[in-house]
Amino acid sequence: MCTTCGCGDTELVPVELHEKILAGNDRTARHNREHFLEAGVLALNLMGSPGAGKTAVLEATARAAAARGWRLGAVSADLATDNDAVRLQKAGIPSRAITTGQACHLDAELVHRSLHDLPWQQTDVFFIENVGNLVCPAIYDLGEAASVVVLSVTEGEDKPLKYPTMFLEADLVLISKCDLIPHLDFDMARLEDALARVMPTPRALKVSARTGEGMDAWVAWIAAKRLELGMVGRVAGLGAALQGPGRGAGR
Amino acid sequence: MHEYSLVEALIGRVEAEARKRGALAVHGLSVRVGELAGVDPELFQTAYDTFRAGTICAQAPLTLRRVPASWTCSRCRAPIPRGEVLRCAACGEPARLDEGSDALTLDAVDLEVP
Ligand SMILES: Nc1nc2c(ncn2[C@@H]2O[C@H](COP(=O)(O)OP(=O)(O)OP(=O)(O)O)[C@@H](O)[C@H]2O)c(=O)[nH]1
Ligand SMILES: [Mg+2]
Ligand SMILES: [Zn+2]
Ligand SMILES: [Zn+2]
């Protein structure tokens, strides 16, 4: 009611909110993150263009991890099929598809729901393969401990400059399909320069799912990430070697 | 095209605020889009204009304010021009993204209340 004369007129009030539009997603993501941390599970959000080699990297990771006794798990986003989850399952990674339908990205709620029908607590490393897309997934926090962008050598060295938001928040870039480099005019220095212009502390590893090149460095990066978060070893190679007096101090 | 799901979240948030305050209508909203927010402002505007029909925002124009991205040295605070290598030329420290550069923020809503 109008406060001046009580005439029953309505009032226009400006309400200041200053709230992130994705605040709801971020809350759910925090919830997921707490779940993962409490269970000692390293969750990794794997992003990249369609066909960049995300699923292939995970298949190769399964081979490298089997030798080390790591327990892996995954959910794989797919617009329409469950092909990737089937491939991962065959590779020995317990997996589920998250069918996103129209949505071109995963959000924290989709991930949260998918966890209900997977024994994710019994894993050491849990991969979330996002929708193949260099734009939309970038801004949705899923509750991962780290995000990894898979960028194949066939995509062009300028991709980081064209899609800066995707790279901005990435903890690691996996430069995939490196076995193809001899057949291409690929310029690693140019790609590294592009990364340095969009990431303040760029980290990149060259890998090939085909030949296994770089898989040891990738697996070592994962082990280091677990250690950094104080997730120290149920199994050999996941920081167990470093277990002992003083572990976890200083972080 | 995640602009559509962002608009959905935006309208949902405005609806909740209007309900909480017993508002009769929404007369406008203002949103800030950082250059590195991963949002295409034009697409966002189009998505909003498509989705607002039939919601409490039907009569509420959206004012979008674009915020250019900027970086500063995390130690000496010297500005680091965007497009450059993100390391301070003087002290070698990595750059830090300035606030708002990557944010998508609902700043204010104009509500008509009884
Ligand atoms: N030469 C070579 N080809 C690869 C490599 N990794 C993947 N490929 C090929 O690239 C294509 C796409 O690989 P995927 O692993 O399905 O890529 P993805 O990123 O999971 O694709 P989406 O999930 O559909 O976005 C397949 O034909 C693979 O055989 C690699 O290391 N070397
Ligand atoms: Mg895939
Ligand atoms: Zn999208
Ligand atoms: Zn400096």
XYZ file of N, CA and C and ligand atoms in Angstrom, chain B residues 72-80 87-94, ligand 4:
52
model
N 45.284 -8.700 -13.217
C 46.354 -7.965 -12.532
C 47.351 -8.971 -11.965
N 48.563 -8.508 -11.758
C 49.591 -9.358 -11.152
C 49.165 -9.703 -9.734
N 49.327 -10.976 -9.362
C 48.877 -11.389 -8.038
C 49.792 -10.845 -6.937
N 50.965 -10.312 -7.315
C 51.836 -9.730 -6.291
C 51.839 -8.208 -6.325
N 52.281 -7.615 -7.452
C 52.472 -6.156 -7.465
C 51.242 -5.405 -7.945
N 50.198 -6.119 -8.324
C 48.937 -5.521 -8.760
C 49.049 -4.750 -10.068
N 50.140 -4.896 -10.786
C 50.254 -4.237 -12.089
C 49.228 -4.856 -13.041
N 48.579 -4.020 -13.859
C 47.617 -4.592 -14.811
C 48.332 -5.401 -15.893
N 47.725 -6.516 -16.291
C 48.281 -7.332 -17.363
C 47.249 -7.341 -18.487
N 51.395 -13.563 -17.110
C 52.427 -13.538 -16.097
C 52.986 -12.120 -16.044
N 53.224 -11.628 -14.837
C 53.697 -10.255 -14.700
C 55.097 -10.125 -15.287
N 55.277 -9.137 -16.162
C 56.580 -8.932 -16.791
C 57.608 -8.521 -15.737
N 57.163 -7.818 -14.699
C 58.082 -7.316 -13.680
C 58.467 -8.399 -12.665
N 57.470 -9.071 -12.071
C 57.844 -10.010 -11.000
C 57.660 -11.485 -11.345
N 57.163 -11.779 -12.533
C 57.080 -13.185 -12.932
C 55.963 -13.972 -12.278
N 55.142 -13.297 -11.492
C 54.034 -13.989 -10.818
C 52.861 -14.179 -11.786
N 52.058 -15.226 -11.559
C 50.886 -15.402 -12.427
C 49.847 -14.300 -12.211
Zn 53.940 -8.137 -10.628
